CSV table of C-alpha atoms in Angstrom, one decimal:
chain,number,residue,atom,x,y,z
A,1,MET,CA,-2.4,-11.0,7.7
A,2,ILE,CA,-3.8,-7.6,8.5
A,3,ARG,CA,-5.1,-8.8,11.9
A,4,ARG,CA,-1.7,-10.4,12.7
A,5,GLY,CA,0.0,-7.1,11.7
A,6,ILE,CA,-2.3,-5.2,14.1
A,7,GLU,CA,-1.8,-7.7,16.9
A,8,ALA,CA,2.0,-7.6,16.4
A,9,GLY,CA,2.0,-3.8,16.5
A,10,GLU,CA,3.2,-3.5,12.9
A,11,LEU,CA,0.0,-1.7,11.9
A,12,ARG,CA,-2.1,0.8,13.8
A,13,ALA,CA,-4.4,-0.7,16.4
A,14,ASP,CA,-7.4,1.5,15.3
A,15,LEU,CA,-7.5,0.1,11.7
A,16,ASP,CA,-10.5,-1.8,10.5
A,17,PRO,CA,-9.1,-5.0,8.9
A,18,GLU,CA,-12.1,-5.3,6.5
A,19,LEU,CA,-11.6,-1.7,5.3
A,20,ILE,CA,-7.9,-2.2,4.7
A,21,ASN,CA,-8.7,-5.4,2.8
A,22,ASP,CA,-11.2,-3.6,0.7
A,23,LEU,CA,-8.7,-0.8,-0.1
A,24,LEU,CA,-6.0,-3.2,-1.1
A,25,VAL,CA,-8.0,-5.8,-3.0
A,26,GLY,CA,-10.5,-3.3,-4.4
A,27,SER,CA,-7.7,-1.2,-6.0
A,28,MET,CA,-6.3,-4.3,-7.8
A,29,LEU,CA,-9.8,-5.3,-9.0
A,30,MET,CA,-10.6,-1.8,-10.2
A,31,ARG,CA,-7.3,-1.5,-12.1
A,32,THR,CA,-8.0,-4.7,-14.0
A,33,ILE,CA,-11.6,-3.7,-14.8
A,34,HIS,CA,-10.9,-0.1,-15.9
A,35,ARG,CA,-7.7,-0.9,-17.8
A,36,PRO,CA,-8.2,-4.5,-19.0
A,37,THR,CA,-5.6,-4.2,-21.8
A,38,ALA,CA,-2.9,-2.4,-19.7
A,39,PRO,CA,0.1,-4.5,-18.8
A,40,LEU,CA,-0.2,-6.1,-15.4
A,41,PRO,CA,3.1,-5.9,-13.5
A,42,ASP,CA,4.1,-8.9,-11.5
A,43,ASP,CA,4.7,-6.7,-8.5
A,44,LEU,CA,1.3,-4.8,-8.6
A,45,ALA,CA,0.3,-6.1,-5.2
A,46,GLU,CA,3.6,-4.9,-3.7
A,47,GLN,CA,3.3,-1.5,-5.4
A,48,ILE,CA,-0.3,-1.0,-4.0
A,49,ILE,CA,0.7,-2.1,-0.5
A,50,GLY,CA,3.8,0.1,-0.6
A,51,VAL,CA,1.7,3.1,-1.4
A,52,ALA,CA,-0.9,2.2,1.1
A,53,LEU,CA,1.6,1.8,3.9
A,54,GLN,CA,3.7,4.9,3.0
A,55,GLY,CA,0.8,7.1,2.1
A,56,VAL,CA,0.5,9.5,-0.8
A,57,GLY,CA,2.0,12.6,0.7
A,58,PRO,CA,5.4,13.9,-0.2
A,59,HIS,CA,8.5,12.3,1.3
A,60,PRO,CA,10.0,14.3,4.1
A,61,GLN,CA,12.9,16.4,3.0
A,62,PRO,CA,16.3,15.6,4.7
A,63,ALA,CA,17.8,18.2,7.0
A,64,PRO,CA,20.4,20.3,5.4
A,65,GLY,CA,23.7,18.4,5.2
A,66,ARG,CA,22.0,15.0,5.5
A,67,GLU,CA,21.1,12.7,2.7
A,68,THR,CA,18.4,10.1,2.7
A,69,PRO,CA,19.1,6.6,1.5
A,70,GLY,CA,18.3,5.9,-2.1
A,71,PRO,CA,15.5,3.5,-3.3
């Protein structure tokens, strides 16, 4: 899927598909290993992918007088 996303222009062309796979799958595995008794949300994969695609920086602030759409 990562390679298809790159080929379709949905992901950056300079990404290493194996590294992206490691980041996504590794984060899920580490969570289950380090917190084995924590609840496991059904949408954990979607949450991880969302953060990976959006980044971890702050959301851009809207220009004065303009509102951003809600979640």
